[in-house]
PDB file of C-alpha atoms in Angstrom:
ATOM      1  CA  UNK A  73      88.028-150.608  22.512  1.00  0.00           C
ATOM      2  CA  UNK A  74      90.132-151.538  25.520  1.00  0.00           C
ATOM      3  CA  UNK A  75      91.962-148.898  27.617  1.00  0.00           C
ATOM      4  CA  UNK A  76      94.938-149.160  29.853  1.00  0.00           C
ATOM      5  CA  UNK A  77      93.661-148.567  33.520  1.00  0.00           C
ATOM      6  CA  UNK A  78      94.850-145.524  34.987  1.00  0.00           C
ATOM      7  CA  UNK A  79      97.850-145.591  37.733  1.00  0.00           C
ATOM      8  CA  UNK A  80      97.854-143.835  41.053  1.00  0.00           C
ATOM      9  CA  UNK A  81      99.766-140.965  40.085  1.00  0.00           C
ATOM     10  CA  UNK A  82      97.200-140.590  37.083  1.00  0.00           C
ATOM     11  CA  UNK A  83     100.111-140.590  34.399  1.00  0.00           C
ATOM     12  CA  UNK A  84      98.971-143.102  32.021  1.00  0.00           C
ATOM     13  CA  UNK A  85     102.552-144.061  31.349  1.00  0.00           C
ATOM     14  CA  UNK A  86     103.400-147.554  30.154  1.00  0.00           C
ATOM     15  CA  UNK A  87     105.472-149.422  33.211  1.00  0.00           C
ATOM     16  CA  UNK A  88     108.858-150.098  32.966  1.00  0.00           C
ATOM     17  CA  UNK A  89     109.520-146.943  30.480  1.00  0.00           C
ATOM     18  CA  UNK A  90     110.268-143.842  30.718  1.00  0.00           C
ATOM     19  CA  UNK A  91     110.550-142.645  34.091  1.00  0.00           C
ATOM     20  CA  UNK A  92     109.541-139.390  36.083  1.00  0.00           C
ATOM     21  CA  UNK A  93     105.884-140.721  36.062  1.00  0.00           C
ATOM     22  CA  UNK A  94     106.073-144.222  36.815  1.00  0.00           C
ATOM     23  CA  UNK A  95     109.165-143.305  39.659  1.00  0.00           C
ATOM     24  CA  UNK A  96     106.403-140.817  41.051  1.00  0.00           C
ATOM     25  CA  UNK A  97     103.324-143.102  40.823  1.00  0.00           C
ATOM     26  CA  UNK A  98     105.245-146.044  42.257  1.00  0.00           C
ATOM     27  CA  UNK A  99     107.050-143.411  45.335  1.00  0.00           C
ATOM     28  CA  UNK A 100     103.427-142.445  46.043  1.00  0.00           C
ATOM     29  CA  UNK A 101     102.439-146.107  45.975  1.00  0.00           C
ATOM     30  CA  UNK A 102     104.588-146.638  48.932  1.00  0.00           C
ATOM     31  CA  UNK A 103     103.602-143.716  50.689  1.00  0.00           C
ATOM     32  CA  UNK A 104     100.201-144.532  50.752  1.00  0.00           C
ATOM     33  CA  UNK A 105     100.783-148.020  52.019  1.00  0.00           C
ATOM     34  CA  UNK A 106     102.867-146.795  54.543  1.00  0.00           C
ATOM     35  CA  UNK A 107     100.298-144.793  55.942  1.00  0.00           C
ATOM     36  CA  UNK A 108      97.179-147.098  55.975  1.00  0.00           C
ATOM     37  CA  UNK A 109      99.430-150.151  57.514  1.00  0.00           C
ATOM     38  CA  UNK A 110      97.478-152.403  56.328  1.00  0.00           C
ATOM     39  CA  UNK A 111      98.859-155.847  58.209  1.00  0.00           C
ATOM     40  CA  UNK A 112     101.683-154.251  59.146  1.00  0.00           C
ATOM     41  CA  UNK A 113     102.268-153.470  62.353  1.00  0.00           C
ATOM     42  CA  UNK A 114     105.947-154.285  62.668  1.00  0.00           C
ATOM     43  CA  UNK A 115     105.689-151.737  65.674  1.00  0.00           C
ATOM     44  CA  UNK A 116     103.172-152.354  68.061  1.00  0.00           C
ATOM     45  CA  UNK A 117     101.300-156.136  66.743  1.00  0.00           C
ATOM     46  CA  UNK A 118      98.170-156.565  67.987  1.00  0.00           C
ATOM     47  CA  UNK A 119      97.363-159.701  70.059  1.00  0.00           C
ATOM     48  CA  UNK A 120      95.000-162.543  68.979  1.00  0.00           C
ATOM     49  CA  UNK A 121      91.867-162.174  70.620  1.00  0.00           C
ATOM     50  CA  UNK A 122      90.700-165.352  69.494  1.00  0.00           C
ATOM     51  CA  UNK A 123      92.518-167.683  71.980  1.00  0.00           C
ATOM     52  CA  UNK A 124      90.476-166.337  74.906  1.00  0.00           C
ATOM     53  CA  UNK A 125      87.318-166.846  72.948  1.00  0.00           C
ATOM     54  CA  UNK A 126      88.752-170.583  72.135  1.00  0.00           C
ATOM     55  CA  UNK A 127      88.832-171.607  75.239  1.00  0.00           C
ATOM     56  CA  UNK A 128      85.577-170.323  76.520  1.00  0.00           C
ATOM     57  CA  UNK A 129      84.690-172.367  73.465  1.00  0.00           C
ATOM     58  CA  UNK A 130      85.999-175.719  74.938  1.00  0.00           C
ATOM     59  CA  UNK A 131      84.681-175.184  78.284  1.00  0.00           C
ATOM     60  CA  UNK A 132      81.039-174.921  76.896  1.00  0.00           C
ATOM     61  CA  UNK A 133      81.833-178.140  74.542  1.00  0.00           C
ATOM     62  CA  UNK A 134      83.560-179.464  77.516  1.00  0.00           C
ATOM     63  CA  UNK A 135      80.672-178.822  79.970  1.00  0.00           C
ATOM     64  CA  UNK A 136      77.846-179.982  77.244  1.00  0.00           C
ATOM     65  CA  UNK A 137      79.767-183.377  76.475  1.00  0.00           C
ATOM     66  CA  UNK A 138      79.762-183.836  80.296  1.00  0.00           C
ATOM     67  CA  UNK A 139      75.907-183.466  80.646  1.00  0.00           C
ATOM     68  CA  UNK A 140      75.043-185.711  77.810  1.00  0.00           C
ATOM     69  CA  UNK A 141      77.051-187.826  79.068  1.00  0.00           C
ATOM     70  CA  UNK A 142      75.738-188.021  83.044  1.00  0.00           C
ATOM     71  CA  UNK A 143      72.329-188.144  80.619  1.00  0.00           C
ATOM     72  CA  UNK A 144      73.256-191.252  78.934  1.00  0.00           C
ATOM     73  CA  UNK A 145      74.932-193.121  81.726  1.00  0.00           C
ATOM     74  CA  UNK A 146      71.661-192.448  83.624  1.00  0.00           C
ATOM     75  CA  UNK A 147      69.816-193.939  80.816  1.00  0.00           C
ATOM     76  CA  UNK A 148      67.142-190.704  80.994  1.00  0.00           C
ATOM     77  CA  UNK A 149      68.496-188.485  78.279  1.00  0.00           C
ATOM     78  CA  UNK A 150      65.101-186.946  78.269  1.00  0.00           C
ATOM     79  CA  UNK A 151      66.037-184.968  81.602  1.00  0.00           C
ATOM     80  CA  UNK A 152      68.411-182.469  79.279  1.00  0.00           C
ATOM     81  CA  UNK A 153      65.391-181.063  77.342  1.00  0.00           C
ATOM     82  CA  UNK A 154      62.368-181.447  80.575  1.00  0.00           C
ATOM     83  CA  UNK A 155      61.598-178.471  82.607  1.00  0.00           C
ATOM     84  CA  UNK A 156      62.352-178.868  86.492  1.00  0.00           C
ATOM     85  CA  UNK A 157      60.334-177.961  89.541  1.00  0.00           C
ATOM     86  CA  UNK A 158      60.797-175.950  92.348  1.00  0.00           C
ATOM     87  CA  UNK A 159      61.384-179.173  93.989  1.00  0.00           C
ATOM     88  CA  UNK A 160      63.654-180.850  91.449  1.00  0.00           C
ATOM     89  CA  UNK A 161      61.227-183.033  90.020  1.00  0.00           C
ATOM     90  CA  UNK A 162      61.439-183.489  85.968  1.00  0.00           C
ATOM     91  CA  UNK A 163      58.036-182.375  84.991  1.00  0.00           C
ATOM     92  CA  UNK A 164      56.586-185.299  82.980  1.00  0.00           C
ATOM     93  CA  UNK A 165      59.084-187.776  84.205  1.00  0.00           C
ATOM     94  CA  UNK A 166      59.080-188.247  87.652  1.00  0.00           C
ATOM     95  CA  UNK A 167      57.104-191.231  88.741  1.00  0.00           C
ATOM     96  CA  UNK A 168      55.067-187.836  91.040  1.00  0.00           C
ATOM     97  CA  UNK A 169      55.128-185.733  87.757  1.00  0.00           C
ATOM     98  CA  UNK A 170      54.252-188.101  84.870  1.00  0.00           C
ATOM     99  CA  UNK A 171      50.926-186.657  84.323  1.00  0.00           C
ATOM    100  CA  UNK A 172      52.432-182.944  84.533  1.00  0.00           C
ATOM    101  CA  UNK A 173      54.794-182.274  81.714  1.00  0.00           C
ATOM    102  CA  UNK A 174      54.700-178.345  81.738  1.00  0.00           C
ATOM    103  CA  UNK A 175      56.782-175.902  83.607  1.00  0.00           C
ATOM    104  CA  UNK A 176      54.675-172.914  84.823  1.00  0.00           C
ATOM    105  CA  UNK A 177      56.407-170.255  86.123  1.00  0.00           C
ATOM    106  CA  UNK A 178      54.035-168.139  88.506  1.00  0.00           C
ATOM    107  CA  UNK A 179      56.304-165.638  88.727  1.00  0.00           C
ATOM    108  CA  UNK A 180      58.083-164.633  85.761  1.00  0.00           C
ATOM    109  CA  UNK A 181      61.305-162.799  87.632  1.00  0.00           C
ATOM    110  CA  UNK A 182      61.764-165.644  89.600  1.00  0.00           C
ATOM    111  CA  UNK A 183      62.646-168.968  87.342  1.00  0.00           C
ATOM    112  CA  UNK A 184      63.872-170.785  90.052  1.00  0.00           C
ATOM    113  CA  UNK A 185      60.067-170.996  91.477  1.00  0.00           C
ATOM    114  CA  UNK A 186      58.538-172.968  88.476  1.00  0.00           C
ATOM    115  CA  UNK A 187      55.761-175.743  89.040  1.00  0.00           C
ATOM    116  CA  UNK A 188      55.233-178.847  86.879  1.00  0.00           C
ATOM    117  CA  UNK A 189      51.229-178.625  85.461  1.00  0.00           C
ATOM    118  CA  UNK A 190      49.092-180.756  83.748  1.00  0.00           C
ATOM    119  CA  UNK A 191      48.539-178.244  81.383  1.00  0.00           C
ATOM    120  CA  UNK A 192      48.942-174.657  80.588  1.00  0.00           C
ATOM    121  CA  UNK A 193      46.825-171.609  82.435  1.00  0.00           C
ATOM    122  CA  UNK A 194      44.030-170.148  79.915  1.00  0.00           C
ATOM    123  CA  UNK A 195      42.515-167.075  79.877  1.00  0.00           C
ATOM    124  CA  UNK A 196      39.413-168.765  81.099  1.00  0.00           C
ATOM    125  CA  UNK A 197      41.912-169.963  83.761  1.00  0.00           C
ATOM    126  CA  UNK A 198      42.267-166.538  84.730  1.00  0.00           C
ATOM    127  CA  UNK A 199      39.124-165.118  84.126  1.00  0.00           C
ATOM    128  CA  UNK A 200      37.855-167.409  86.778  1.00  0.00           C
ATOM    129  CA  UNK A 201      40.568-166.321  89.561  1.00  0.00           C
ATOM    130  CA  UNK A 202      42.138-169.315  89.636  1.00  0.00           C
ATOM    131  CA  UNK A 203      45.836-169.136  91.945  1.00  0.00           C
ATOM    132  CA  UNK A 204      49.085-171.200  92.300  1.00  0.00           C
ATOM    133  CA  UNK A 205      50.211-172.130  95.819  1.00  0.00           C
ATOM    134  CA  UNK A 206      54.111-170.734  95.709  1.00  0.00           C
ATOM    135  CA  UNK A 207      57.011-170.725  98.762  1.00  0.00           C
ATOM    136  CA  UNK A 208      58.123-167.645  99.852  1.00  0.00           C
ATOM    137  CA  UNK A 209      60.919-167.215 102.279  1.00  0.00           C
ATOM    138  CA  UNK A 210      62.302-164.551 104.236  1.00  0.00           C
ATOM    139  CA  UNK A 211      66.352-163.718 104.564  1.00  0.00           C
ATOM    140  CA  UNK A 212      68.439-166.475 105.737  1.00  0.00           C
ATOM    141  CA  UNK A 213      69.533-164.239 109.582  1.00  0.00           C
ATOM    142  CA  UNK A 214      72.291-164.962 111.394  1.00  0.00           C
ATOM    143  CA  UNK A 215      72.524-165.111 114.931  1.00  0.00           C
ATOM    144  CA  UNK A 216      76.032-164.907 117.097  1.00  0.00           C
ATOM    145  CA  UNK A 217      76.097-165.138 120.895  1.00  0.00           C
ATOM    146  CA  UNK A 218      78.984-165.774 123.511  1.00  0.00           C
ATOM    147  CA  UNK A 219      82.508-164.826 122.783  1.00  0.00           C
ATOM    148  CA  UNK A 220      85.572-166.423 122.120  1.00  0.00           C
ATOM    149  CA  UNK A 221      85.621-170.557 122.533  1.00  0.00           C
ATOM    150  CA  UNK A 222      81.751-170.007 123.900  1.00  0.00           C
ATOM    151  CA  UNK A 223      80.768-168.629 120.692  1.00  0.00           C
ATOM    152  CA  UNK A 224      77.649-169.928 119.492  1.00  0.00           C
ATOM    153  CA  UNK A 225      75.815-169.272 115.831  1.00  0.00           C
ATOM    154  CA  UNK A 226      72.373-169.954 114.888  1.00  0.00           C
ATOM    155  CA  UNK A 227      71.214-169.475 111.648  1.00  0.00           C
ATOM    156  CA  UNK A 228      67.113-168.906 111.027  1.00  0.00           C
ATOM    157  CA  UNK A 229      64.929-168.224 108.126  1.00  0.00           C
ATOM    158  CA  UNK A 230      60.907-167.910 107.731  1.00  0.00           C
ATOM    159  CA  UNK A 231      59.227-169.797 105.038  1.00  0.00           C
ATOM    160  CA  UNK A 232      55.627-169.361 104.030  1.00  0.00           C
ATOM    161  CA  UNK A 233      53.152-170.389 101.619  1.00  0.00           C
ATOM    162  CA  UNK A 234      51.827-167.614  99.246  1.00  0.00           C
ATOM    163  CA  UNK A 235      48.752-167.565  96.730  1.00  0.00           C
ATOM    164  CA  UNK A 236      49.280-165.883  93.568  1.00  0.00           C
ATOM    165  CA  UNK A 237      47.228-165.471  90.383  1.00  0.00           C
ATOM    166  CA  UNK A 238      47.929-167.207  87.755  1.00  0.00           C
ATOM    167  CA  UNK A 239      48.031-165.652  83.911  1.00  0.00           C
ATOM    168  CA  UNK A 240      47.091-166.499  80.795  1.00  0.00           C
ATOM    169  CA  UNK A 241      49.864-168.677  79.056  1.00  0.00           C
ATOM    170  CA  UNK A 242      50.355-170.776  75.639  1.00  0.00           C
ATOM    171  CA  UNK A 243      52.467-173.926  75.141  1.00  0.00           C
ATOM    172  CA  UNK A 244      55.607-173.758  73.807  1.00  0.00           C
ATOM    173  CA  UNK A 245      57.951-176.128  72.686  1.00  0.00           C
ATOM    174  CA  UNK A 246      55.667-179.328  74.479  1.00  0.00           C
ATOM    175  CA  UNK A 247      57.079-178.218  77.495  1.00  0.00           C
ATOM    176  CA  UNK A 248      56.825-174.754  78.950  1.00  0.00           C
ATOM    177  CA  UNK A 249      53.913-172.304  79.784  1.00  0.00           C
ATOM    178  CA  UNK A 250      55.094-169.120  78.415  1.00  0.00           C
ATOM    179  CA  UNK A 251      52.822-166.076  79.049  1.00  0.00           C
ATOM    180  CA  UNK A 252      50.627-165.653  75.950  1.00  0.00           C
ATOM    181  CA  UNK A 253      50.925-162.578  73.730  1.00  0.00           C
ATOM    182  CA  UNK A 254      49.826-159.024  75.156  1.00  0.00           C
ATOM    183  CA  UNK A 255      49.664-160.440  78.333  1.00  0.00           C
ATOM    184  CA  UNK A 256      50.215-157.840  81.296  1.00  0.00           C
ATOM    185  CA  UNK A 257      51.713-160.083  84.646  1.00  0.00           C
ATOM    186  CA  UNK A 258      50.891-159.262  87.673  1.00  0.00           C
ATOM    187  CA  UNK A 259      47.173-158.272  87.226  1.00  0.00           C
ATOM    188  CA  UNK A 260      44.760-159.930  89.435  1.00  0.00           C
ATOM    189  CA  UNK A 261      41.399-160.329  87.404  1.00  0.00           C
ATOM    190  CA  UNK A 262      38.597-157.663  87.983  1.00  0.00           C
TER     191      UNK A 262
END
């Protein structure tokens, strides 16, 4: 058997007819409203937060239409999705680099230094103590000497050429050497 659903002040009543409960019910209706606001805010409206987030929106599909395009008047799309050297060679596509497609990075917390290998470090790799030949360079220093129109600035800077261990890796994606699973960096091997 069907039953009326109950109203907010709990009377029951019918709507439209008689009247202290339904005036009460619909009075505490509007009171209840009132206090939750909910989309109204007649007094202090929010702003909309999602034109900022818009146009960070365009800039990235702005900035990603540019590259595929620079890609495709080049006529080497394959550059957007190839690792890069140290040196700015495309690993795998360079005329130097065409037999070295992966992007080994010998040290993980700097992925500007990354080298273009023929294939991935193993754990027999590393087992037999093999190392990576890496740049390393000191702070750029500035030099000032003389004053006024006799001033004269030098700028030096030391660069060397460090060997480092490598670590055990594993392919991913045909393209990088990612450090393989429960790998600890930084160990040389005993």
């Amino acid at each position: 058997m069907w039953t009326p659903a109950p109203t907010l002040g709990g009377g029951g009543g019918r709507a439209g007819i008689g009247g202290g409960e339904d005036a009460v019910s619909r009075k505490q209706a509007q009171e209840f409203r009132a206090r939750l606001r909910v989309l109204r805010e007649q007094d202090d409206p929010r702003l909309c937060s999602d034109i900022p987030c818009l146009a960070l929106f365009v800039v990235y599909l702005t900035a990603v239409v540019a590259l595929a395009g620079v890609a495709v008047a080049l006529q080497e799309p394959d550059w957007l999705r190839a690792g890069w050297d140290y040196h700015a060679r495309v690993c795998g596509l360079d005329s130097q680099m065409l037999l070295r497609p992966f992007l080994y990075w010998p040290d993980p917390e700097q992925l500007s230094l990354g080298l273009c290998v023929h294939r991935c470090p193993s754990i027999e790799d590393f087992e037999r103590a093999l190392k990576v030949t890496v740049p390393r360079a000191e702070p750029l220093l500035k030099r000032e000497t003389g004053w006024g129109a006799d001033l004269q600035i030098s700028f030096s800077q030391a660069a060397r050429l460090q060997e480092v261990h490598i670590y055990p890796t594993e392919p991913a994606l045909g393209r990088f050497c990612l450090p393989a699973p429960e790998t600890e960096i930084g160990l040389s091997p005993v």
